[in-house]
PDB file of C-alpha atoms in Angstrom:
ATOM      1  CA  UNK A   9     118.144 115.915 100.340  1.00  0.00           C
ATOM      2  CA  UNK A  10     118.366 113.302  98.008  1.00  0.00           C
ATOM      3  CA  UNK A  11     115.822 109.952  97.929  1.00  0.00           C
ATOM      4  CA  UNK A  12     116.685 107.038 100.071  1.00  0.00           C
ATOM      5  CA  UNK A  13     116.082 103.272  98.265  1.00  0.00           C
ATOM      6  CA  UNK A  14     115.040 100.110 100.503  1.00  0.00           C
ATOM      7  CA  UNK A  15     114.550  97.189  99.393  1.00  0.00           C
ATOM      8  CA  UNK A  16     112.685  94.405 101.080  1.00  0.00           C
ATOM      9  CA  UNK A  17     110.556  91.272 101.384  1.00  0.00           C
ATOM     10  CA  UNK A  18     107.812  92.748 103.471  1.00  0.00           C
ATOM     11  CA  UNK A  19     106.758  95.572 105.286  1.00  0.00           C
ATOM     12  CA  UNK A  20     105.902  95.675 109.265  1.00  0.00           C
ATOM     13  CA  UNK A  21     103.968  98.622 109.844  1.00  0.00           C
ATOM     14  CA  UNK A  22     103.278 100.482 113.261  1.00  0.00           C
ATOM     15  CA  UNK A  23      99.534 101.661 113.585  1.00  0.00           C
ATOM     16  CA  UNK A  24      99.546 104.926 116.059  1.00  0.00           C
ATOM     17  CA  UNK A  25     101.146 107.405 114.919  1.00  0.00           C
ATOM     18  CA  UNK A  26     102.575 105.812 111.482  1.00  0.00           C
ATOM     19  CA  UNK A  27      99.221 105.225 110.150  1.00  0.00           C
ATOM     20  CA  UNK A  28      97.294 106.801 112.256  1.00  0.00           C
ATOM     21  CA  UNK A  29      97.085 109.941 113.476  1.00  0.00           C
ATOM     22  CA  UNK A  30      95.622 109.662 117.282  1.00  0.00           C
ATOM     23  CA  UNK A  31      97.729 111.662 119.690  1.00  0.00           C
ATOM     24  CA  UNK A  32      94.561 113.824 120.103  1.00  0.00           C
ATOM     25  CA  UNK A  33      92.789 111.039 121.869  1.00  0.00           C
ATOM     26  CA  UNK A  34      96.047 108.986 123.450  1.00  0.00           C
ATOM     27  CA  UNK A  35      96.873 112.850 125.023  1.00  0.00           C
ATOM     28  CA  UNK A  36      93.403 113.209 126.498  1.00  0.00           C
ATOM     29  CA  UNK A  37      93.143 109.742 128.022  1.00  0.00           C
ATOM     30  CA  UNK A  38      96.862 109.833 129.620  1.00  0.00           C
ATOM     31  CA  UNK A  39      96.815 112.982 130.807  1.00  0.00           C
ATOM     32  CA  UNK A  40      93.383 111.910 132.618  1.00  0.00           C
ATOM     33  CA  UNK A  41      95.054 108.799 133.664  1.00  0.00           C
ATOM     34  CA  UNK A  42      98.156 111.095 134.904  1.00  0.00           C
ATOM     35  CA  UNK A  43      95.984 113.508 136.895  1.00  0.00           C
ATOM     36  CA  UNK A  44      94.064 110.566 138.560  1.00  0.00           C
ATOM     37  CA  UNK A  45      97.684 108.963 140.229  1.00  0.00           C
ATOM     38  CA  UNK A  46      99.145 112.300 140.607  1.00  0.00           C
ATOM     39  CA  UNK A  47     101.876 112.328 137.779  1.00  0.00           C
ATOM     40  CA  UNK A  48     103.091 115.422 135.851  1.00  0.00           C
ATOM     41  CA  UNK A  49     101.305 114.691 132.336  1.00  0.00           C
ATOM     42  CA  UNK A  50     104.651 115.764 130.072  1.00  0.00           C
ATOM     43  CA  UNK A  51     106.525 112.890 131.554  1.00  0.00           C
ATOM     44  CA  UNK A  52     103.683 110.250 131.189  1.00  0.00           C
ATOM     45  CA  UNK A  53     103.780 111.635 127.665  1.00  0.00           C
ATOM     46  CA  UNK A  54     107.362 110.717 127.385  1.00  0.00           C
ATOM     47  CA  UNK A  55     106.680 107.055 128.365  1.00  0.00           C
ATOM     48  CA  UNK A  56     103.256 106.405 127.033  1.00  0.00           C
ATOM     49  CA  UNK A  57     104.417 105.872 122.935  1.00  0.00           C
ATOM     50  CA  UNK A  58     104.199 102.571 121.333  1.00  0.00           C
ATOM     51  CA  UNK A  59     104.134 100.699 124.237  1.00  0.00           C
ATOM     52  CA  UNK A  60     100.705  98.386 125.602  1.00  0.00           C
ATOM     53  CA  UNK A  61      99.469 100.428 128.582  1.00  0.00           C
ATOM     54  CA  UNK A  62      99.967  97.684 131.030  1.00  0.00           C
ATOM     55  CA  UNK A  63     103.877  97.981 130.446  1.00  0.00           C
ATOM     56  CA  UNK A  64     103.722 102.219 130.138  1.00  0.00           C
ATOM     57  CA  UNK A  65     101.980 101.943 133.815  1.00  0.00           C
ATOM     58  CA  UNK A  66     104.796  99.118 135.699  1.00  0.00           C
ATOM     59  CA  UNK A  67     107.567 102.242 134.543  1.00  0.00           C
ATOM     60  CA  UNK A  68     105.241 104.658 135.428  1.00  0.00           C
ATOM     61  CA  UNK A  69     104.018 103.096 138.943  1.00  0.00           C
ATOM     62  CA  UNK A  70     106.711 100.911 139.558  1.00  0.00           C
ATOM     63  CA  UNK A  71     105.991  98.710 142.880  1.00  0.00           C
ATOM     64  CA  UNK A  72     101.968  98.537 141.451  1.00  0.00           C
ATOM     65  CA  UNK A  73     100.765  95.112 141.055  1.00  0.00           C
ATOM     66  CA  UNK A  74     100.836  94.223 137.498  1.00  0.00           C
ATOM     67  CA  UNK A  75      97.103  92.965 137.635  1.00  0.00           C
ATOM     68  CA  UNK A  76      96.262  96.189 138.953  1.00  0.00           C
ATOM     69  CA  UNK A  77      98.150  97.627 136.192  1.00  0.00           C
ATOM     70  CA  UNK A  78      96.574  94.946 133.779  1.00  0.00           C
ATOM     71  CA  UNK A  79      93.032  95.583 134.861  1.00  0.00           C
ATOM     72  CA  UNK A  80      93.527  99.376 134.826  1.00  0.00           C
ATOM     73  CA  UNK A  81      94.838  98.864 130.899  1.00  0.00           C
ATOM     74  CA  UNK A  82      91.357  97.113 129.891  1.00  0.00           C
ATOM     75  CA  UNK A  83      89.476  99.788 131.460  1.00  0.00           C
ATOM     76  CA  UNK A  84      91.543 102.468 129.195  1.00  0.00           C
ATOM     77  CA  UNK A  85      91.452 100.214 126.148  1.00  0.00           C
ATOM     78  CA  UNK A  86      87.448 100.281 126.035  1.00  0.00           C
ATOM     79  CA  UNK A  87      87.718 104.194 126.821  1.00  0.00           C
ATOM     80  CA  UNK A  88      90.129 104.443 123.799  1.00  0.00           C
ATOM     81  CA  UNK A  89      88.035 102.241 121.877  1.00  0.00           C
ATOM     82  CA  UNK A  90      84.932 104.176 122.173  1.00  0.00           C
ATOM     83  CA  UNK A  91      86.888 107.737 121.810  1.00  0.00           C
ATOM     84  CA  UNK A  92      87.699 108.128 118.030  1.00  0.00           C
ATOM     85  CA  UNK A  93      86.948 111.964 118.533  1.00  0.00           C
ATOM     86  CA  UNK A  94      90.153 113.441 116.248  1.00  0.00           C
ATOM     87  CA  UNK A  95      91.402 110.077 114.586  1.00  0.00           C
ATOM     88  CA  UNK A  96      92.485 110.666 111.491  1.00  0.00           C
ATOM     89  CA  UNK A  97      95.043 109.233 108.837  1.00  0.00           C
ATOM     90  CA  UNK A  98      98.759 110.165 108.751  1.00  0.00           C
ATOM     91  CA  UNK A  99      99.000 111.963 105.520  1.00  0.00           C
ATOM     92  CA  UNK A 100      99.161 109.775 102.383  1.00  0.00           C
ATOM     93  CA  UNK A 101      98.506 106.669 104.628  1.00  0.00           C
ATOM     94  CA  UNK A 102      95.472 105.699 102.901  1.00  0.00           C
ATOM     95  CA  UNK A 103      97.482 105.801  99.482  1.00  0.00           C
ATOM     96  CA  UNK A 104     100.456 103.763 101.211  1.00  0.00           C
ATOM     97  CA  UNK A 105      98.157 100.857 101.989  1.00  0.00           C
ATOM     98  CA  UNK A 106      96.650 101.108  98.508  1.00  0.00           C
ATOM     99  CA  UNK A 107     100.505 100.512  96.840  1.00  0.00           C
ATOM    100  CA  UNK A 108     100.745  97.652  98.929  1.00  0.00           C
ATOM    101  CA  UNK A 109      97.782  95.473  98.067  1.00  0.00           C
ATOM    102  CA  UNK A 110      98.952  92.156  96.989  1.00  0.00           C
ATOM    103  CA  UNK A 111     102.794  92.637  98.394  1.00  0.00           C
ATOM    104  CA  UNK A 112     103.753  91.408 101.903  1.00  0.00           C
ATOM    105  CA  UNK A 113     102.452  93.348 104.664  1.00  0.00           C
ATOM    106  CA  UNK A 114     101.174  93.633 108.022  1.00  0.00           C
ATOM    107  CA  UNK A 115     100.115  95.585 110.741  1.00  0.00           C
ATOM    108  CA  UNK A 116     101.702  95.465 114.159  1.00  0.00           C
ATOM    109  CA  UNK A 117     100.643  97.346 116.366  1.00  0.00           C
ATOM    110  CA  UNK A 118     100.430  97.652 120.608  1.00  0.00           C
ATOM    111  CA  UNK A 119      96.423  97.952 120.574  1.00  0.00           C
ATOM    112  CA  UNK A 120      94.268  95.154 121.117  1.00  0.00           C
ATOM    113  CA  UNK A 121      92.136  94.157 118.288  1.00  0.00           C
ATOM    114  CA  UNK A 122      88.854  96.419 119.084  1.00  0.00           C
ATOM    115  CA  UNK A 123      91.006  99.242 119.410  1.00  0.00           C
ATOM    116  CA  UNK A 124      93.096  98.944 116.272  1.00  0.00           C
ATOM    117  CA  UNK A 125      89.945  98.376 114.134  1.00  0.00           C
ATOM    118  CA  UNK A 126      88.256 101.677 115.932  1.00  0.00           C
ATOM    119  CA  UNK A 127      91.119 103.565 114.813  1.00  0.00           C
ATOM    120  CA  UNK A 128      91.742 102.366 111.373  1.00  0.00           C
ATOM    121  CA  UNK A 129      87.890 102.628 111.056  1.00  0.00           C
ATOM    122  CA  UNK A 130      87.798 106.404 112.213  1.00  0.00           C
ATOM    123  CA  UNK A 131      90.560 107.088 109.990  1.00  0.00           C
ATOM    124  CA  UNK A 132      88.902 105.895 106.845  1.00  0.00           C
ATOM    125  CA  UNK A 133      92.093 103.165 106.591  1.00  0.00           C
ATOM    126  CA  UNK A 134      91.944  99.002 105.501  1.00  0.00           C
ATOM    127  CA  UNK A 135      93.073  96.932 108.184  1.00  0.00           C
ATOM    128  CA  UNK A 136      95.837  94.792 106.355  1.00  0.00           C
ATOM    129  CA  UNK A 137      95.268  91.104 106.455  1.00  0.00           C
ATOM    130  CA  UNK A 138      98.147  89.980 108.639  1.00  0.00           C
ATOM    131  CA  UNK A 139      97.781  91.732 111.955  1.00  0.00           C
ATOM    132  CA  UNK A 140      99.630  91.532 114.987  1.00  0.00           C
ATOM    133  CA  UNK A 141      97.752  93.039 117.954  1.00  0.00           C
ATOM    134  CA  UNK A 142      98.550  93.094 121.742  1.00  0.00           C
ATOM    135  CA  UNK A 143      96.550  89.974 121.934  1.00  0.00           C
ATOM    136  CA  UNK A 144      99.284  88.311 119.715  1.00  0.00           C
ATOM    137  CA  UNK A 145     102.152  88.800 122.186  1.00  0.00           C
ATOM    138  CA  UNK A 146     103.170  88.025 125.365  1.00  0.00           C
ATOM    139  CA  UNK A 147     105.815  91.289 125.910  1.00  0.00           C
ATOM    140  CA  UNK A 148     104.956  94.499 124.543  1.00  0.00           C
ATOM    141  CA  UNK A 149     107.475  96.557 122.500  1.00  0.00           C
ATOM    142  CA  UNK A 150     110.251  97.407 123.054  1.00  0.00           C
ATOM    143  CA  UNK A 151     110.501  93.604 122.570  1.00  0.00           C
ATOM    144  CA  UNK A 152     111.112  92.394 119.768  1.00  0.00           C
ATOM    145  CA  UNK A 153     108.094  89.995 119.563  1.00  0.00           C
ATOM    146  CA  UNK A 154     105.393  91.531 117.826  1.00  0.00           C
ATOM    147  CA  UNK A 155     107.664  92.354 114.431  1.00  0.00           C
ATOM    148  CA  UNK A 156     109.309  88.572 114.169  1.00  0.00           C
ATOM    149  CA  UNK A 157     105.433  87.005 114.817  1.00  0.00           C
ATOM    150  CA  UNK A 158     104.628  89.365 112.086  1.00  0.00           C
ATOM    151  CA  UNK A 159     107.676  88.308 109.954  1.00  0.00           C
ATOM    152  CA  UNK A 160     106.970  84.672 110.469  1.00  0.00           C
ATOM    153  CA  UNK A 161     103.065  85.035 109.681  1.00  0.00           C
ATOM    154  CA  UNK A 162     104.628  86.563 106.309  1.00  0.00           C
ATOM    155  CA  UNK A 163     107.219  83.721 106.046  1.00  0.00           C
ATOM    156  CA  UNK A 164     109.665  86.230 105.420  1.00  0.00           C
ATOM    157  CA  UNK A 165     113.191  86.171 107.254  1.00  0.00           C
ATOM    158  CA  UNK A 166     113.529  89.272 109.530  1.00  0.00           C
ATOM    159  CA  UNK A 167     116.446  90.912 108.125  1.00  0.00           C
ATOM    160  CA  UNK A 168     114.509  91.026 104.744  1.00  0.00           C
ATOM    161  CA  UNK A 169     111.741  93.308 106.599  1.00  0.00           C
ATOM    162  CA  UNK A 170     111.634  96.773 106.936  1.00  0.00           C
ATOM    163  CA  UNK A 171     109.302  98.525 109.801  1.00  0.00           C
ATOM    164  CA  UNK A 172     107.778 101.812 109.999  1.00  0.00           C
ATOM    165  CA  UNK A 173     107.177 103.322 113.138  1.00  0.00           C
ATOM    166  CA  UNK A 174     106.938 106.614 114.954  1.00  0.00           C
ATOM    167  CA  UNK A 175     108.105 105.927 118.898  1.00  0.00           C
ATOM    168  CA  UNK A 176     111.256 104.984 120.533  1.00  0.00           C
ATOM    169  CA  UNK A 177     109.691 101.653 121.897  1.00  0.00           C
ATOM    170  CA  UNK A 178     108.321 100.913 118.427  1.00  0.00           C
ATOM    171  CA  UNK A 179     112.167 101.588 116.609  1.00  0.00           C
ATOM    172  CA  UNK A 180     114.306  99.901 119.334  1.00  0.00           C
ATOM    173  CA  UNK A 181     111.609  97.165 118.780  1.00  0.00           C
ATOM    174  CA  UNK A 182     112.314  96.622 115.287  1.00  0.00           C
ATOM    175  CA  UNK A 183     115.909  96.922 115.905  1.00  0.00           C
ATOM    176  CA  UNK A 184     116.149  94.358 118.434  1.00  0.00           C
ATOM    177  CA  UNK A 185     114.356  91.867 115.579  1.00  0.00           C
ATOM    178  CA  UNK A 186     117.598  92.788 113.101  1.00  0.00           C
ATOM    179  CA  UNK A 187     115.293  94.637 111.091  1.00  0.00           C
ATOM    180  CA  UNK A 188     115.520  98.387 109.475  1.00  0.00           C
ATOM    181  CA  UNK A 189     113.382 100.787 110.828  1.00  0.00           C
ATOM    182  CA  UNK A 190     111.731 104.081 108.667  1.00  0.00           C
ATOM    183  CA  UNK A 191     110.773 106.338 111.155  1.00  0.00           C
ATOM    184  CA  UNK A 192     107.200 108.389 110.413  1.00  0.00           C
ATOM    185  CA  UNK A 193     107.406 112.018 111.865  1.00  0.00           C
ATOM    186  CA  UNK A 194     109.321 114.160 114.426  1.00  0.00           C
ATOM    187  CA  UNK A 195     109.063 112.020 117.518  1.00  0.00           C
ATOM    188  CA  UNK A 196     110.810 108.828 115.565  1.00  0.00           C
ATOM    189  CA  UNK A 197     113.825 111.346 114.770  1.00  0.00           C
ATOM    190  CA  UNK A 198     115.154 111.185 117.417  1.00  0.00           C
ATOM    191  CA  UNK A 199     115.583 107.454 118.054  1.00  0.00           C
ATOM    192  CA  UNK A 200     117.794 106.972 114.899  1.00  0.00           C
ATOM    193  CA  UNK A 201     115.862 104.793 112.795  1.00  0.00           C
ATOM    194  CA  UNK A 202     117.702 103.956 109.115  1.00  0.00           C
ATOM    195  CA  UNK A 203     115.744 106.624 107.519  1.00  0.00           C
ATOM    196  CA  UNK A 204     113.470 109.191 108.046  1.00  0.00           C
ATOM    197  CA  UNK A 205     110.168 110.577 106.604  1.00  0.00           C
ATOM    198  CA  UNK A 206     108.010 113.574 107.183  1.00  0.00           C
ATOM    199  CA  UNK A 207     104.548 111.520 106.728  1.00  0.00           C
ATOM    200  CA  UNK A 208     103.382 108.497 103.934  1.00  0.00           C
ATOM    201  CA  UNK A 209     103.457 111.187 101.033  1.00  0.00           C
ATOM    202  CA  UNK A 210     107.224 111.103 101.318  1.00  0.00           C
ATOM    203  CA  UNK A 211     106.980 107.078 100.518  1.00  0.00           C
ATOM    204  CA  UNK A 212     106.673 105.345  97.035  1.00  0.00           C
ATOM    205  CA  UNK A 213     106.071 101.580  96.593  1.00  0.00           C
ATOM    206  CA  UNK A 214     107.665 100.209  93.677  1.00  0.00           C
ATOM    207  CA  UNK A 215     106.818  95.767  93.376  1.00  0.00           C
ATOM    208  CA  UNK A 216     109.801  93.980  91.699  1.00  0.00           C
ATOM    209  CA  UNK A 217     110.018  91.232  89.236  1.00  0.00           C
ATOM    210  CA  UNK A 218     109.482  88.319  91.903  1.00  0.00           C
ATOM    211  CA  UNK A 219     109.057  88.915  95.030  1.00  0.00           C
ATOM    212  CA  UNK A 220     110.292  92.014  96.374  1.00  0.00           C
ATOM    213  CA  UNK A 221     109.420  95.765  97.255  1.00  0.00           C
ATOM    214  CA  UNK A 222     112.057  98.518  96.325  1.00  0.00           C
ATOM    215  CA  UNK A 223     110.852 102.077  98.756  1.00  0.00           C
ATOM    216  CA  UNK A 224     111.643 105.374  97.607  1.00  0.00           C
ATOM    217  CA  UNK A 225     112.131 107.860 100.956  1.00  0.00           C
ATOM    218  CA  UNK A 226     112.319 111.065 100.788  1.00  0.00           C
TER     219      UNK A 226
END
């Protein structure tokens, strides 16, 4: 199949499951969290991607108090946090981040702050400079929020971004923003971002004359 070619501004990058491999750990603690409130595990599963756990729990339990759900989400945050036990990077992530030091990046990313530097820790990654954690926004993807706070910390108009990210909540996210969306692995297949890749070794950086990233996919 032959390359793909973006071109952009900036880059908006998902953490789970773009740059970081943790479906190990997210599997163990929802399927706990599933057996606990009596809910098959597959269809939590289904839910659970990309989105803060607050909002995965109100479609889960719907009818729950939301600071129920809200106080249930902080007690699963510090489990997450402390359970780095099969982290790892998403193949040629650490390489990705490397090609874009000095361009226009950030992370954005449903995890809170402890959480996302846990993971990026366990998985050997830099946390880019511009982050945009759950703390950041008031509405968790699939709103749009996260990506055009990230765009605007860049000072980069959203339709010159492109986002990478791995769940359906993450991809309609960066759609809704009116940006194009690479999708990293099988799940994001199926949610028809612009393009597709296998994992970060499929991705090369090239930096422009003046400002601007051209992406080889593929």
């Amino acid at each position: 199949m032959p390359a793909t070619v973006l071109t952009a501004r900036a880059l908006l990058l998902d953490m789970d499951g773009t740059l970081v491999d943790s479906d190990a750990v997210v599997e163990r603690i929802w399927r706990r969290w599933a057996e606990r409130h009596g809910l098959d595990g597959d269809e939590v599963m289904k839910v659970v991607h990309g989105r803060q756990g607050h909002a995965s729990m109100a479609m889960l339990l719907p009818g729950r108090p939301m600071a129920q759900n809200h106080a249930d989400n902080a007690r699963m945050l510090a489990e997450e946090t402390a359970d780095t036990d099969g982290v790892v990077e998403v193949p040629g992530a650490a390489a990705f981040l490397a090609s874009l030091r000095g361009l226009p990046h950030a992370l954005v990313t449903s995890a809170d702050a402890a959480l996302a530097g846990a993971r990026m820790a366990a998985a050997g990654l830099p946390v880019p400079g511009v982050r945009i954690t759950a703390e950041s926004v008031g509405a968790s993807k699939p709103d749009p929020e996260g990506f055009l706070k990230g765009a605007a910390e860049l000072g980069v108009d959203p339709a010159d971004c492109v986002v990478f990210e791995d769940s359906g909540a993450g991809i309609a996210a960066g759609r809704a923003a009116g940006m194009r969306v690479v999708g990293v692995g099988a799940r994001a297949a199926a949610h028809g971002p612009d393009a597709v890749v296998r994992d970060l070794t499929q991705v090369r950086v090239e930096a422009l004359d003046g400002p601007g990233i051209r992406l080889h996919l593929g």
